[in-house]
PDB file of C-alpha atoms in Angstrom:
ATOM      1  CA  UNK W 404      -0.001   0.110   0.083  1.00  0.00           C
ATOM      2  CA  UNK W 405       1.238   3.580  -0.598  1.00  0.00           C
ATOM      3  CA  UNK W 406       1.120   6.180   1.935  1.00  0.00           C
ATOM      4  CA  UNK W 407       1.638  10.381   2.034  1.00  0.00           C
ATOM      5  CA  UNK W 408       2.846  12.556   4.804  1.00  0.00           C
ATOM      6  CA  UNK W 409       0.892  15.445   5.873  1.00  0.00           C
ATOM      7  CA  UNK W 410       2.660  18.193   8.050  1.00  0.00           C
ATOM      8  CA  UNK W 411       0.218  20.754   9.209  1.00  0.00           C
ATOM      9  CA  UNK W 412       1.975  23.656  10.857  1.00  0.00           C
ATOM     10  CA  UNK W 413      -0.293  25.804  12.872  1.00  0.00           C
ATOM     11  CA  UNK W 414      -0.205  28.475  15.115  1.00  0.00           C
ATOM     12  CA  UNK W 415      -0.100  26.397  18.451  1.00  0.00           C
ATOM     13  CA  UNK W 416       1.454  23.481  16.993  1.00  0.00           C
ATOM     14  CA  UNK W 417       3.128  21.350  14.700  1.00  0.00           C
ATOM     15  CA  UNK W 418       1.004  18.147  13.519  1.00  0.00           C
ATOM     16  CA  UNK W 419       2.377  15.236  10.996  1.00  0.00           C
ATOM     17  CA  UNK W 420       0.128  12.606   9.760  1.00  0.00           C
ATOM     18  CA  UNK W 421       0.554   9.635   7.623  1.00  0.00           C
ATOM     19  CA  UNK W 422      -2.377   8.721   5.496  1.00  0.00           C
ATOM     20  CA  UNK W 423      -3.197   5.878   3.067  1.00  0.00           C
ATOM     21  CA  UNK W 424      -3.802   6.852  -0.313  1.00  0.00           C
ATOM     22  CA  UNK W 425      -6.903   4.839  -1.007  1.00  0.00           C
ATOM     23  CA  UNK W 426      -9.202   6.378   1.394  1.00  0.00           C
ATOM     24  CA  UNK W 427      -7.149   8.754   3.460  1.00  0.00           C
ATOM     25  CA  UNK W 428      -6.954   6.473   6.591  1.00  0.00           C
ATOM     26  CA  UNK W 429      -4.795   7.926   9.212  1.00  0.00           C
ATOM     27  CA  UNK W 430      -2.258   5.159  10.270  1.00  0.00           C
ATOM     28  CA  UNK W 431       0.142   7.733  12.516  1.00  0.00           C
ATOM     29  CA  UNK W 432       0.047  10.847  14.005  1.00  0.00           C
ATOM     30  CA  UNK W 433       2.291  12.898  16.338  1.00  0.00           C
ATOM     31  CA  UNK W 434       2.030  16.890  17.629  1.00  0.00           C
ATOM     32  CA  UNK W 435       4.576  18.950  19.067  1.00  0.00           C
ATOM     33  CA  UNK W 436       3.445  22.322  20.964  1.00  0.00           C
ATOM     34  CA  UNK W 437       4.600  25.803  19.582  1.00  0.00           C
ATOM     35  CA  UNK W 438       5.601  28.556  21.822  1.00  0.00           C
ATOM     36  CA  UNK W 439       4.362  32.225  20.901  1.00  0.00           C
ATOM     37  CA  UNK W 440       6.838  34.718  22.393  1.00  0.00           C
ATOM     38  CA  UNK W 441       4.969  38.112  23.362  1.00  0.00           C
ATOM     39  CA  UNK W 442       7.633  40.347  24.546  1.00  0.00           C
ATOM     40  CA  UNK W 443       4.815  43.179  25.201  1.00  0.00           C
ATOM     41  CA  UNK W 444       1.535  44.007  24.298  1.00  0.00           C
ATOM     42  CA  UNK W 445       0.504  43.057  20.604  1.00  0.00           C
ATOM     43  CA  UNK W 446       3.486  41.455  20.041  1.00  0.00           C
ATOM     44  CA  UNK W 447       3.703  37.777  18.928  1.00  0.00           C
ATOM     45  CA  UNK W 448       6.486  36.132  17.391  1.00  0.00           C
ATOM     46  CA  UNK W 449       7.898  32.458  17.208  1.00  0.00           C
ATOM     47  CA  UNK W 450      11.122  31.072  16.729  1.00  0.00           C
ATOM     48  CA  UNK W 451      11.581  29.856  13.081  1.00  0.00           C
ATOM     49  CA  UNK W 452      14.368  27.031  14.327  1.00  0.00           C
ATOM     50  CA  UNK W 453      12.040  25.931  16.810  1.00  0.00           C
ATOM     51  CA  UNK W 454       9.263  25.602  14.261  1.00  0.00           C
ATOM     52  CA  UNK W 455      11.681  23.880  12.022  1.00  0.00           C
ATOM     53  CA  UNK W 456      12.623  21.555  15.221  1.00  0.00           C
ATOM     54  CA  UNK W 457       9.091  20.681  15.799  1.00  0.00           C
ATOM     55  CA  UNK W 458       8.735  19.334  12.238  1.00  0.00           C
ATOM     56  CA  UNK W 459      11.626  17.424  12.177  1.00  0.00           C
ATOM     57  CA  UNK W 460      10.332  15.592  15.465  1.00  0.00           C
ATOM     58  CA  UNK W 461       6.862  15.184  14.404  1.00  0.00           C
ATOM     59  CA  UNK W 462       8.253  13.571  11.082  1.00  0.00           C
ATOM     60  CA  UNK W 463      10.627  11.448  13.017  1.00  0.00           C
ATOM     61  CA  UNK W 464       7.632  10.263  15.490  1.00  0.00           C
ATOM     62  CA  UNK W 465       5.183   9.245  12.666  1.00  0.00           C
ATOM     63  CA  UNK W 466       7.841   7.308  10.745  1.00  0.00           C
ATOM     64  CA  UNK W 467       8.665   5.256  13.674  1.00  0.00           C
ATOM     65  CA  UNK W 468       4.876   4.384  14.348  1.00  0.00           C
ATOM     66  CA  UNK W 469       4.304   3.565  10.982  1.00  0.00           C
ATOM     67  CA  UNK W 470       7.678   1.349  10.629  1.00  0.00           C
ATOM     68  CA  UNK W 471       6.619  -0.347  13.930  1.00  0.00           C
ATOM     69  CA  UNK W 472       3.208  -1.313  12.666  1.00  0.00           C
ATOM     70  CA  UNK W 473       3.932  -3.958  10.129  1.00  0.00           C
ATOM     71  CA  UNK W 474       6.992  -5.459   8.625  1.00  0.00           C
ATOM     72  CA  UNK W 475       5.466  -4.617   5.187  1.00  0.00           C
ATOM     73  CA  UNK W 476       5.492  -1.048   6.123  1.00  0.00           C
ATOM     74  CA  UNK W 477       8.798   0.729   4.745  1.00  0.00           C
ATOM     75  CA  UNK W 478       9.842   4.042   3.741  1.00  0.00           C
ATOM     76  CA  UNK W 479       9.583   3.162  -0.049  1.00  0.00           C
ATOM     77  CA  UNK W 480       5.902   3.195   0.701  1.00  0.00           C
ATOM     78  CA  UNK W 481       5.925   6.933   1.477  1.00  0.00           C
ATOM     79  CA  UNK W 482       5.159   8.534  -1.793  1.00  0.00           C
ATOM     80  CA  UNK W 483       4.544  12.325  -1.406  1.00  0.00           C
ATOM     81  CA  UNK W 484       4.302  15.009   1.340  1.00  0.00           C
ATOM     82  CA  UNK W 485       1.755  17.479   1.675  1.00  0.00           C
ATOM     83  CA  UNK W 486       1.958  20.778   3.973  1.00  0.00           C
ATOM     84  CA  UNK W 487      -0.377  23.013   5.501  1.00  0.00           C
ATOM     85  CA  UNK W 488       0.596  25.976   7.285  1.00  0.00           C
ATOM     86  CA  UNK W 489      -0.722  29.068   9.508  1.00  0.00           C
ATOM     87  CA  UNK W 490      -1.414  32.030   7.467  1.00  0.00           C
ATOM     88  CA  UNK W 491       0.628  35.256   6.940  1.00  0.00           C
ATOM     89  CA  UNK W 492       3.141  34.347   9.641  1.00  0.00           C
ATOM     90  CA  UNK W 493       6.754  35.912   8.225  1.00  0.00           C
ATOM     91  CA  UNK W 494      10.145  34.849   8.131  1.00  0.00           C
ATOM     92  CA  UNK W 495      13.233  36.805   6.358  1.00  0.00           C
ATOM     93  CA  UNK W 496      16.516  34.711   6.323  1.00  0.00           C
ATOM     94  CA  UNK W 497      20.006  35.033   5.001  1.00  0.00           C
ATOM     95  CA  UNK W 498      20.218  32.897   1.579  1.00  0.00           C
ATOM     96  CA  UNK W 499      23.973  31.921   2.440  1.00  0.00           C
ATOM     97  CA  UNK W 500      23.409  30.572   6.031  1.00  0.00           C
ATOM     98  CA  UNK W 501      20.013  30.352   6.074  1.00  0.00           C
ATOM     99  CA  UNK W 502      19.722  32.230   9.214  1.00  0.00           C
ATOM    100  CA  UNK W 503      16.419  34.146  10.192  1.00  0.00           C
ATOM    101  CA  UNK W 504      17.041  37.877  10.891  1.00  0.00           C
ATOM    102  CA  UNK W 505      14.616  38.125  13.484  1.00  0.00           C
ATOM    103  CA  UNK W 506      11.615  35.592  15.037  1.00  0.00           C
ATOM    104  CA  UNK W 507       8.821  34.816  12.673  1.00  0.00           C
ATOM    105  CA  UNK W 508       6.133  37.537  13.098  1.00  0.00           C
ATOM    106  CA  UNK W 509       2.799  35.785  14.036  1.00  0.00           C
ATOM    107  CA  UNK W 510       0.022  36.415  11.947  1.00  0.00           C
ATOM    108  CA  UNK W 511      -1.637  38.262  14.784  1.00  0.00           C
ATOM    109  CA  UNK W 512       1.158  40.345  15.799  1.00  0.00           C
ATOM    110  CA  UNK W 513       0.215  44.066  15.701  1.00  0.00           C
ATOM    111  CA  UNK W 514       3.580  45.894  16.289  1.00  0.00           C
ATOM    112  CA  UNK W 515       3.216  47.276  12.770  1.00  0.00           C
ATOM    113  CA  UNK W 516       0.362  49.336  13.428  1.00  0.00           C
ATOM    114  CA  UNK W 517       2.306  52.438  12.957  1.00  0.00           C
ATOM    115  CA  UNK W 518       3.818  51.195   9.432  1.00  0.00           C
ATOM    116  CA  UNK W 519       0.053  50.849   8.217  1.00  0.00           C
ATOM    117  CA  UNK W 520      -0.942  54.179   9.504  1.00  0.00           C
ATOM    118  CA  UNK W 521       2.237  55.972   7.513  1.00  0.00           C
ATOM    119  CA  UNK W 522       1.453  53.868   4.327  1.00  0.00           C
ATOM    120  CA  UNK W 523      -2.444  54.718   4.383  1.00  0.00           C
ATOM    121  CA  UNK W 524      -1.051  58.642   4.650  1.00  0.00           C
ATOM    122  CA  UNK W 525       1.572  58.399   2.105  1.00  0.00           C
ATOM    123  CA  UNK W 526      -0.540  56.209  -0.330  1.00  0.00           C
ATOM    124  CA  UNK W 527      -3.954  57.737  -0.444  1.00  0.00           C
ATOM    125  CA  UNK W 528      -5.635  54.582   1.290  1.00  0.00           C
ATOM    126  CA  UNK W 529      -3.161  52.514  -0.676  1.00  0.00           C
ATOM    127  CA  UNK W 530      -5.163  53.136  -3.761  1.00  0.00           C
ATOM    128  CA  UNK W 531      -7.891  50.588  -3.692  1.00  0.00           C
ATOM    129  CA  UNK W 532      -5.742  47.498  -2.354  1.00  0.00           C
ATOM    130  CA  UNK W 533      -8.637  45.299  -2.743  1.00  0.00           C
ATOM    131  CA  UNK W 534      -8.644  45.641  -6.756  1.00  0.00           C
ATOM    132  CA  UNK W 535      -5.320  44.282  -6.966  1.00  0.00           C
ATOM    133  CA  UNK W 536      -5.035  41.595  -3.688  1.00  0.00           C
ATOM    134  CA  UNK W 537      -8.878  41.125  -2.744  1.00  0.00           C
ATOM    135  CA  UNK W 538      -7.827  41.974   0.535  1.00  0.00           C
ATOM    136  CA  UNK W 539      -8.497  44.826   2.813  1.00  0.00           C
ATOM    137  CA  UNK W 540      -5.751  46.945   4.159  1.00  0.00           C
ATOM    138  CA  UNK W 541      -4.714  45.434   7.443  1.00  0.00           C
ATOM    139  CA  UNK W 542      -1.691  44.650   9.583  1.00  0.00           C
ATOM    140  CA  UNK W 543      -2.504  41.054   9.673  1.00  0.00           C
ATOM    141  CA  UNK W 544      -0.845  40.462   5.982  1.00  0.00           C
ATOM    142  CA  UNK W 545       2.789  39.613   5.475  1.00  0.00           C
ATOM    143  CA  UNK W 546       4.120  42.767   3.619  1.00  0.00           C
ATOM    144  CA  UNK W 547       4.233  44.980   6.784  1.00  0.00           C
ATOM    145  CA  UNK W 548       5.403  42.502   8.959  1.00  0.00           C
ATOM    146  CA  UNK W 549       8.365  42.057   6.204  1.00  0.00           C
ATOM    147  CA  UNK W 550       8.724  45.955   6.371  1.00  0.00           C
ATOM    148  CA  UNK W 551       9.307  45.977   9.872  1.00  0.00           C
ATOM    149  CA  UNK W 552      11.875  43.206  10.078  1.00  0.00           C
ATOM    150  CA  UNK W 553      13.611  45.254   7.203  1.00  0.00           C
ATOM    151  CA  UNK W 554      13.841  48.278   9.222  1.00  0.00           C
ATOM    152  CA  UNK W 555      14.911  46.489  12.311  1.00  0.00           C
ATOM    153  CA  UNK W 556      17.650  44.453  10.978  1.00  0.00           C
ATOM    154  CA  UNK W 557      20.780  46.429   9.273  1.00  0.00           C
ATOM    155  CA  UNK W 558      21.943  43.058   8.054  1.00  0.00           C
ATOM    156  CA  UNK W 559      18.905  42.418   6.351  1.00  0.00           C
ATOM    157  CA  UNK W 560      18.841  45.844   4.628  1.00  0.00           C
ATOM    158  CA  UNK W 561      22.438  45.226   3.506  1.00  0.00           C
ATOM    159  CA  UNK W 562      21.946  41.755   2.156  1.00  0.00           C
ATOM    160  CA  UNK W 563      18.781  42.092   0.150  1.00  0.00           C
ATOM    161  CA  UNK W 564      20.728  44.901  -1.628  1.00  0.00           C
ATOM    162  CA  UNK W 565      23.068  42.071  -2.804  1.00  0.00           C
ATOM    163  CA  UNK W 566      20.257  39.499  -3.554  1.00  0.00           C
ATOM    164  CA  UNK W 567      21.230  37.376  -0.596  1.00  0.00           C
ATOM    165  CA  UNK W 568      18.008  37.335   1.488  1.00  0.00           C
ATOM    166  CA  UNK W 569      14.690  35.360   1.486  1.00  0.00           C
ATOM    167  CA  UNK W 570      11.252  36.073   2.513  1.00  0.00           C
ATOM    168  CA  UNK W 571       8.984  33.342   3.350  1.00  0.00           C
ATOM    169  CA  UNK W 572       5.465  32.547   4.989  1.00  0.00           C
ATOM    170  CA  UNK W 573       5.818  29.242   6.867  1.00  0.00           C
ATOM    171  CA  UNK W 574       5.383  27.169   3.847  1.00  0.00           C
ATOM    172  CA  UNK W 575       8.399  28.497   2.042  1.00  0.00           C
ATOM    173  CA  UNK W 576      10.493  28.105   5.215  1.00  0.00           C
ATOM    174  CA  UNK W 577       9.562  24.645   5.507  1.00  0.00           C
ATOM    175  CA  UNK W 578      10.526  23.984   1.647  1.00  0.00           C
ATOM    176  CA  UNK W 579      13.863  25.690   2.138  1.00  0.00           C
ATOM    177  CA  UNK W 580      14.644  23.683   4.958  1.00  0.00           C
ATOM    178  CA  UNK W 581      13.103  20.413   3.823  1.00  0.00           C
ATOM    179  CA  UNK W 582      15.305  20.658   0.551  1.00  0.00           C
ATOM    180  CA  UNK W 583      18.442  22.142   2.368  1.00  0.00           C
ATOM    181  CA  UNK W 584      18.160  25.415   0.777  1.00  0.00           C
ATOM    182  CA  UNK W 585      17.445  24.429  -3.131  1.00  0.00           C
ATOM    183  CA  UNK W 586      14.104  25.633  -3.341  1.00  0.00           C
ATOM    184  CA  UNK W 587      12.650  28.797  -2.480  1.00  0.00           C
ATOM    185  CA  UNK W 588       8.675  28.658  -3.265  1.00  0.00           C
ATOM    186  CA  UNK W 589       5.117  29.065  -2.096  1.00  0.00           C
ATOM    187  CA  UNK W 590       1.714  28.698  -3.450  1.00  0.00           C
ATOM    188  CA  UNK W 591      -1.243  30.896  -4.448  1.00  0.00           C
ATOM    189  CA  UNK W 592      -2.868  30.719  -1.218  1.00  0.00           C
ATOM    190  CA  UNK W 593       0.039  31.655   1.192  1.00  0.00           C
ATOM    191  CA  UNK W 594       1.106  34.114  -1.770  1.00  0.00           C
ATOM    192  CA  UNK W 595      -2.170  36.042  -1.457  1.00  0.00           C
ATOM    193  CA  UNK W 596      -1.978  36.562   2.057  1.00  0.00           C
ATOM    194  CA  UNK W 597       1.110  39.140   1.664  1.00  0.00           C
ATOM    195  CA  UNK W 598      -0.929  41.876   0.057  1.00  0.00           C
ATOM    196  CA  UNK W 599       2.012  41.717  -2.656  1.00  0.00           C
ATOM    197  CA  UNK W 600       0.363  39.065  -4.908  1.00  0.00           C
ATOM    198  CA  UNK W 601      -1.750  40.503  -7.724  1.00  0.00           C
ATOM    199  CA  UNK W 602      -4.787  38.225  -8.227  1.00  0.00           C
ATOM    200  CA  UNK W 603      -5.309  39.396 -11.941  1.00  0.00           C
ATOM    201  CA  UNK W 604      -2.208  38.696 -13.202  1.00  0.00           C
ATOM    202  CA  UNK W 605      -1.224  35.765 -10.545  1.00  0.00           C
ATOM    203  CA  UNK W 606       2.068  37.227  -9.739  1.00  0.00           C
ATOM    204  CA  UNK W 607       3.944  39.714  -7.749  1.00  0.00           C
ATOM    205  CA  UNK W 608       3.069  43.374  -8.125  1.00  0.00           C
ATOM    206  CA  UNK W 609       6.004  45.599  -8.499  1.00  0.00           C
ATOM    207  CA  UNK W 610       4.094  48.654  -7.867  1.00  0.00           C
ATOM    208  CA  UNK W 611       2.669  47.271  -4.381  1.00  0.00           C
ATOM    209  CA  UNK W 612       6.077  45.807  -3.442  1.00  0.00           C
ATOM    210  CA  UNK W 613       7.131  49.295  -4.030  1.00  0.00           C
ATOM    211  CA  UNK W 614       4.709  51.122  -2.260  1.00  0.00           C
ATOM    212  CA  UNK W 615       5.195  48.719   1.046  1.00  0.00           C
ATOM    213  CA  UNK W 616       9.129  49.228   0.727  1.00  0.00           C
ATOM    214  CA  UNK W 617       9.590  45.166   0.023  1.00  0.00           C
ATOM    215  CA  UNK W 618      12.270  44.439  -2.417  1.00  0.00           C
ATOM    216  CA  UNK W 619      10.550  41.976  -4.906  1.00  0.00           C
ATOM    217  CA  UNK W 620      13.774  40.171  -5.218  1.00  0.00           C
ATOM    218  CA  UNK W 621      13.282  38.491  -1.686  1.00  0.00           C
ATOM    219  CA  UNK W 622       9.818  36.904  -2.625  1.00  0.00           C
ATOM    220  CA  UNK W 623       9.463  33.133  -3.462  1.00  0.00           C
ATOM    221  CA  UNK W 624       8.257  32.012  -6.870  1.00  0.00           C
ATOM    222  CA  UNK W 625       4.637  31.287  -6.951  1.00  0.00           C
ATOM    223  CA  UNK W 626       3.267  27.972  -8.051  1.00  0.00           C
ATOM    224  CA  UNK W 627      -0.165  26.373  -7.871  1.00  0.00           C
ATOM    225  CA  UNK W 628      -0.981  24.555  -4.951  1.00  0.00           C
ATOM    226  CA  UNK W 629      -0.830  21.140  -6.101  1.00  0.00           C
ATOM    227  CA  UNK W 630       2.501  21.141  -7.883  1.00  0.00           C
ATOM    228  CA  UNK W 631       6.085  19.849  -7.646  1.00  0.00           C
ATOM    229  CA  UNK W 632       7.470  22.005  -4.767  1.00  0.00           C
ATOM    230  CA  UNK W 633      10.797  20.192  -4.833  1.00  0.00           C
ATOM    231  CA  UNK W 634      12.400  17.015  -3.578  1.00  0.00           C
ATOM    232  CA  UNK W 635      13.267  16.146   0.019  1.00  0.00           C
ATOM    233  CA  UNK W 636      16.882  16.172   0.947  1.00  0.00           C
ATOM    234  CA  UNK W 637      16.865  15.925   4.794  1.00  0.00           C
ATOM    235  CA  UNK W 638      16.451  12.733   6.921  1.00  0.00           C
ATOM    236  CA  UNK W 639      14.851   9.727   6.323  1.00  0.00           C
ATOM    237  CA  UNK W 640      12.423  11.277   3.762  1.00  0.00           C
ATOM    238  CA  UNK W 641      15.226  12.043   1.383  1.00  0.00           C
ATOM    239  CA  UNK W 642      14.116  11.668  -1.963  1.00  0.00           C
ATOM    240  CA  UNK W 643      10.231  12.086  -1.428  1.00  0.00           C
ATOM    241  CA  UNK W 644       8.560  14.982  -3.539  1.00  0.00           C
ATOM    242  CA  UNK W 645       6.471  17.933  -1.903  1.00  0.00           C
ATOM    243  CA  UNK W 646       3.341  17.796  -4.253  1.00  0.00           C
ATOM    244  CA  UNK W 647       0.858  20.019  -2.084  1.00  0.00           C
ATOM    245  CA  UNK W 648       1.167  23.385  -0.372  1.00  0.00           C
ATOM    246  CA  UNK W 649      -1.712  25.167   0.733  1.00  0.00           C
ATOM    247  CA  UNK W 650      -2.852  27.354   3.885  1.00  0.00           C
ATOM    248  CA  UNK W 651      -4.810  26.015   6.560  1.00  0.00           C
ATOM    249  CA  UNK W 652      -7.727  28.208   6.467  1.00  0.00           C
ATOM    250  CA  UNK W 653      -8.317  27.405   2.709  1.00  0.00           C
ATOM    251  CA  UNK W 654      -9.237  23.348   3.326  1.00  0.00           C
ATOM    252  CA  UNK W 655     -11.488  21.883   5.751  1.00  0.00           C
ATOM    253  CA  UNK W 656      -8.752  19.491   6.955  1.00  0.00           C
ATOM    254  CA  UNK W 657      -5.196  18.405   6.654  1.00  0.00           C
ATOM    255  CA  UNK W 658      -6.993  14.902   5.235  1.00  0.00           C
ATOM    256  CA  UNK W 659      -8.580  16.745   2.425  1.00  0.00           C
ATOM    257  CA  UNK W 660      -5.242  18.029   1.074  1.00  0.00           C
ATOM    258  CA  UNK W 661      -3.727  14.834   1.601  1.00  0.00           C
ATOM    259  CA  UNK W 662      -5.887  12.779  -0.371  1.00  0.00           C
ATOM    260  CA  UNK W 663      -5.654  15.644  -3.050  1.00  0.00           C
ATOM    261  CA  UNK W 664      -1.906  14.848  -2.827  1.00  0.00           C
ATOM    262  CA  UNK W 665      -2.114  11.240  -3.164  1.00  0.00           C
ATOM    263  CA  UNK W 666      -4.413  11.428  -6.304  1.00  0.00           C
ATOM    264  CA  UNK W 667      -1.663  13.648  -7.972  1.00  0.00           C
ATOM    265  CA  UNK W 668       1.144  11.114  -6.848  1.00  0.00           C
ATOM    266  CA  UNK W 669      -0.970   8.180  -8.690  1.00  0.00           C
ATOM    267  CA  UNK W 670      -1.082  10.301 -11.911  1.00  0.00           C
ATOM    268  CA  UNK W 671       2.792  11.108 -11.897  1.00  0.00           C
TER     269      UNK W 671
END
């Protein structure tokens, strides 16, 4: 029988499950809690490396469960990986070292209120932002979180000038780590929550990037949610393709994402 691994990186925990590809039955699952750091009122951040560590721990645990269930269960039975993730949470890192410039700013972090107010003042209400992005103007979305980290980190400012820095929502960060820095990618659902993605052309919008003060060069390549997101080159899942990425609120459950991943895997 063939199986797929689902990784669900949420705000409060990371979960991993193994599903069979026939009907999506869960055969192994594990979760790890994630700490949110609140330095002061309105602040919410998480350590990107601890997020990554939680993913590794979840993968190892479910694989141990799976392999112990039957002698016929081997890593060769695992055919694909799918990822769902918390929306808007923002990570920026050095492309060469992989080191984040700051903790991940979580979706509900409100430290960028003043940036939002200044942008509205400078750009006349952000020229009907919804026409381009489908979103209202709000501090929830990744654009102003990127701007805050860029303002905070001199290293980030210098690195982006020479094309040596990356931005990503959590899906992008996990792809980068799972493929050992080979792929800087995201899907349309995550890209659409940045306020930098033009839904009319299905691509990053240079005008929006300029208005928000975000260098377009730091943004990941955008793909459809069910696509080839590279091959894992880390740990026991080495050689397994990542076939689906979708932000958590866009699906009813991780199971739905994984069943679709399984269907696509059978077609390739």
